[in-house]
Coordinates of C-alpha atoms in Angstrom, one line a residue:
Chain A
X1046 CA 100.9 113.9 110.9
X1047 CA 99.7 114.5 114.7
X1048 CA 102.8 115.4 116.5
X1049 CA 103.1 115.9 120.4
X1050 CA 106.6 117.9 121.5
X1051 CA 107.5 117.8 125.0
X1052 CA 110.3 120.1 126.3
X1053 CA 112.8 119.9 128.0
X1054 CA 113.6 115.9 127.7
X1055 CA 115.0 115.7 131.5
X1056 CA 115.6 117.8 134.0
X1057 CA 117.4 117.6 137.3
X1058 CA 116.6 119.8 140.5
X1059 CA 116.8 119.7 143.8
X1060 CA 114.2 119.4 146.4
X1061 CA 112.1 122.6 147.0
X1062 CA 112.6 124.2 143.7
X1063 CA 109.6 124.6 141.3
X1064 CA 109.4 123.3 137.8
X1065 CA 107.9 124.2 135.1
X1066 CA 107.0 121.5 132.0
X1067 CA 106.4 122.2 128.4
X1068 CA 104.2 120.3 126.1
X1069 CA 103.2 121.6 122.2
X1070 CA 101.3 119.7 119.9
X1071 CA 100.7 120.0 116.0
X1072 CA 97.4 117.6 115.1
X1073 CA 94.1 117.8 113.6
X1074 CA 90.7 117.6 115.2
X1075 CA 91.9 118.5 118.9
X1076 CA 89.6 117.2 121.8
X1077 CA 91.5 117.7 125.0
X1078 CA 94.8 117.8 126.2
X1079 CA 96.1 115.2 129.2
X1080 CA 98.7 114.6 131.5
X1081 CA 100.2 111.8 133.0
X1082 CA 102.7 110.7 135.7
X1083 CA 105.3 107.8 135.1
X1084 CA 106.6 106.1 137.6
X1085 CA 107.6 102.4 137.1
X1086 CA 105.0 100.8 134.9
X1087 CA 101.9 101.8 134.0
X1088 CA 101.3 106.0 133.5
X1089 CA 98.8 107.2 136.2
X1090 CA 96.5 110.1 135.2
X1091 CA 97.1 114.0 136.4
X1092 CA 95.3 116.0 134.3
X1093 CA 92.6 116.6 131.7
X1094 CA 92.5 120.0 129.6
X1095 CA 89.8 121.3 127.4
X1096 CA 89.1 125.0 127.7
X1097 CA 91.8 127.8 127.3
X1098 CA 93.3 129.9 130.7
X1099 CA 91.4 127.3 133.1
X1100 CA 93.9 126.5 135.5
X1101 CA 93.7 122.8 136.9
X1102 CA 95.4 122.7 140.6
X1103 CA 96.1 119.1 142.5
X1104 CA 97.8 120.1 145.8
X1105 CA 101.4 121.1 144.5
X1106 CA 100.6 120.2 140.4
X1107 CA 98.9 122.8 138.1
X1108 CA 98.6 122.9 134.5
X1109 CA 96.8 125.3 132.2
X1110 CA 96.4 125.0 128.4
X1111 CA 96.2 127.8 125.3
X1112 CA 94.5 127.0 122.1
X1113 CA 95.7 129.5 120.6
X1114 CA 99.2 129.1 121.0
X1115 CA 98.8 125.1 120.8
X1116 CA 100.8 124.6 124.1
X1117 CA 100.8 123.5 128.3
X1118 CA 102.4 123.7 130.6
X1119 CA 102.9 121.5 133.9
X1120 CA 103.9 123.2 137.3
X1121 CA 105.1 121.4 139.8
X1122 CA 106.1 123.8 142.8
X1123 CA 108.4 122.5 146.5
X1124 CA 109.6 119.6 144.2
X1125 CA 110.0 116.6 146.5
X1126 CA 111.9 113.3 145.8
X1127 CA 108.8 111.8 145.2
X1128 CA 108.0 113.7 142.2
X1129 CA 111.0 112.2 140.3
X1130 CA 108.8 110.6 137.3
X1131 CA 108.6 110.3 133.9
X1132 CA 105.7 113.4 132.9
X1133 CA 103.7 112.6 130.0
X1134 CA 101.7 114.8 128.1
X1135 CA 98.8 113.2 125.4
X1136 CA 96.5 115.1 122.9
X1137 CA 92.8 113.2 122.6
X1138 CA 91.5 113.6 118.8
X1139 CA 88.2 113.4 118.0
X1140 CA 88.2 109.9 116.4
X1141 CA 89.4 108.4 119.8
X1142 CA 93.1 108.6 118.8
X1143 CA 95.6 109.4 121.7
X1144 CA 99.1 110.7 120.7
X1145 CA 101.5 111.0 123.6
X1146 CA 104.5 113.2 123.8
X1147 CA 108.6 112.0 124.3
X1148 CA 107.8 112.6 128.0
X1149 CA 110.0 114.5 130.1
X1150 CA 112.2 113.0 132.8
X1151 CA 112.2 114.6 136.0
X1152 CA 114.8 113.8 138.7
X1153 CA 114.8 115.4 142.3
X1154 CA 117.7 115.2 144.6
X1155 CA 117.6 115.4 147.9
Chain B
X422 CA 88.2 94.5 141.0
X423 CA 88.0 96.1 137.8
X424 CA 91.0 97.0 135.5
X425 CA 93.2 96.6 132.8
X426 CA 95.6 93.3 132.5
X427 CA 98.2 92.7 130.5
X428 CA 100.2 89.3 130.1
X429 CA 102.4 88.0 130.5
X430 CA 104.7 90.9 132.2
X431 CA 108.1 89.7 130.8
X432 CA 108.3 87.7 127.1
X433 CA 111.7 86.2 125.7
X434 CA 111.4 85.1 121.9
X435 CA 113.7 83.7 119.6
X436 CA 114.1 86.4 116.7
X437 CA 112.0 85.5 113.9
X438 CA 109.1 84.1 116.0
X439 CA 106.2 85.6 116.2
X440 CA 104.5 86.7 119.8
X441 CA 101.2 87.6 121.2
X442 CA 100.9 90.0 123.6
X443 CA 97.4 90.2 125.7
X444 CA 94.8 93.1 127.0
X445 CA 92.2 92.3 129.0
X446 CA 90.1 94.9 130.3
X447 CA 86.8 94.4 132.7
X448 CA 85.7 98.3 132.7
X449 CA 83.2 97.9 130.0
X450 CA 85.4 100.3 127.6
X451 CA 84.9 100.8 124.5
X452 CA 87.9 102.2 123.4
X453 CA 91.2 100.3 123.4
X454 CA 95.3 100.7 122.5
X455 CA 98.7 99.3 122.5
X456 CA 101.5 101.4 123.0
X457 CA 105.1 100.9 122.8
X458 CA 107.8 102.7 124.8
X459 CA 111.8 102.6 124.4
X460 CA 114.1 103.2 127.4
X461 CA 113.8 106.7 128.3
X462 CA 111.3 107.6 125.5
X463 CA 107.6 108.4 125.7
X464 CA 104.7 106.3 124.2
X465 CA 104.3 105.4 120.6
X466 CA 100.8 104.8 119.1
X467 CA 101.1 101.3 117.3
X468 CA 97.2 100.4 117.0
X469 CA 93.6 101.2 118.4
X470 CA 89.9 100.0 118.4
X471 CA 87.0 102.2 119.2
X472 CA 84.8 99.6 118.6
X473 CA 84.3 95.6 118.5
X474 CA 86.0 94.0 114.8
X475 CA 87.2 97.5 114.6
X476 CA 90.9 99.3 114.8
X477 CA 93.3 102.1 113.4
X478 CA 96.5 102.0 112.8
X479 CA 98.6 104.5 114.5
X480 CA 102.2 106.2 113.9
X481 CA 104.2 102.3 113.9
X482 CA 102.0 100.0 113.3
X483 CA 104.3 98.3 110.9
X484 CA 105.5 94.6 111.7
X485 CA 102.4 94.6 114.5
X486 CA 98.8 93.1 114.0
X487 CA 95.7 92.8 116.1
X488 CA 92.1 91.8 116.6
X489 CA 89.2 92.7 118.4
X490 CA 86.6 90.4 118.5
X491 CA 85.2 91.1 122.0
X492 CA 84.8 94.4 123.9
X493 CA 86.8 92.9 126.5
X494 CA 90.3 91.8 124.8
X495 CA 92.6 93.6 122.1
X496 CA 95.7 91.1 121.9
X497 CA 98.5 92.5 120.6
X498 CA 100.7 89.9 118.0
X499 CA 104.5 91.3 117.0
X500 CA 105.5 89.5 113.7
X501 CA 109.0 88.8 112.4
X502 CA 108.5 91.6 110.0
X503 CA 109.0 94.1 112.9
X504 CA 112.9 94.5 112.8
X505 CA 113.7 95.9 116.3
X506 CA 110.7 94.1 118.8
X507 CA 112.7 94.4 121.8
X508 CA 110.6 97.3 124.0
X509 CA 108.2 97.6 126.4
X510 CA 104.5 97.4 125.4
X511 CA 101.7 99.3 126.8
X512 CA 97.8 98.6 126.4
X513 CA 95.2 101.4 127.8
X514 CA 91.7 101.7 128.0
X515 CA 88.7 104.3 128.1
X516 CA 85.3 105.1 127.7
X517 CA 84.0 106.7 124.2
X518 CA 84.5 110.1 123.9
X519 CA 85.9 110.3 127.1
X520 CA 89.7 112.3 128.3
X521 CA 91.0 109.8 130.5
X522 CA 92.8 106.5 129.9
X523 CA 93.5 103.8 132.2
X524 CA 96.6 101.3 131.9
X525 CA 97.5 98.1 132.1
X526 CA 101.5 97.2 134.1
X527 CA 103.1 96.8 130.3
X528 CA 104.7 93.6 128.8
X529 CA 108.6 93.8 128.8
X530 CA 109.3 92.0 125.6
X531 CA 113.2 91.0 124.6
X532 CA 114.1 88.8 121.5
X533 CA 117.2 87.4 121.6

């Protein structure tokens, strides 16, 4: 069975601190790994991972993934209220199947 | 504008009715899925298509069906057999072979 772990479940910080996400994944036939932001509704789209130790960087996100290990990470650093979301991370199979994580909740206080 | 609808956005059924649930997409894609996601829970893989008159089944696909008999549309039908329907239902899109997938606003289903 493909199974996506993301750690820790929620999270609470305060504005200004950095963050750092965990997602592991278990499956067969691994294609890239992808992350998504969850607002209200419908996910919107961070990242996409494919090749070991490439660091992708959007303004204050990063993420990097390690084949080897079978893990990511997420980085958000100067955490502002507006990065309280719902963080998704997915694993794309070869054979077009999508498997998302738990998600981790991330609340920021002011 | 192209994109991904879902409808209707909020569904109330009797229990032991059956409800379809639909995905629209106008982004040429071939690839298609329905999702369903529990309060304060991530996205579970219920069913997905990578082609027309073809789908998987994914990790709950039990109590759901579907169909896709055009590229565009991937309804979604939640059958009495599905003991706990109450959730909110997600339907994506992409390209083959391609990382990214796009989303549709979800349909908040309740069965009372």
């Amino acid at each position: 069975e493909d199974k996506v772990v993301q750690s820790p479940l929620s999270l609470v910080v305060h504005e200004g601190d950095t963050v750092t996400l965990n997602c592991s994944y278990e499956v067969t036939n691994f294609r890239s790994l992808l992350w998504y932001k969850q607002e209200k509704k419908a996910p919107t789209f961070l990242f996409m991972l494919t090749s070991s130790g490439i660091e992708k960087k959007s303004g204050r996100l990063s993420s990097i993934l390690d084949k080897k290990e079978l893990f990511s990470i997420l980085n958000i650093t100067a955490t502002q209220t507006g990065d309280s979301a719902v963080y998704l991370c997915a694993v794309d199979l070869y054979g077009n199947k999508l498997v998302f994580g738990a998600g981790t909740i991330l609340r920021v206080k002011s | 504008d192209g994109g991904i609808t879902q409808s209707p956005k909020y569904l109330f059924r009797k229990e032991g009715q059956n409800v379809t649930l639909s995905c629209e997409q106008n982004l040429n894609h071939d690839a298609m899925y329905w999702y369903r996601q529990d309060p304060g829970q991530g996205l579970r893989l219920i069913y997905y298509s990578q082609i027309v008159n073809d789908f998987q089944k994914g990790d709950i696909a039990e109590g759901y069906s579907v169909s896709r008999e055009k590229k565009e549309s991937f309804p979604l039908t939640v059958t009495s057999a599905q003991k706990n329907p109450t959730a909110f239902y997600l339907c994506a899109s992409r390209k083959q072979g391609a990382g990214e997938a796009f989303f549709g606003q979800g349909t908040r289903l309740t069965v009372v």
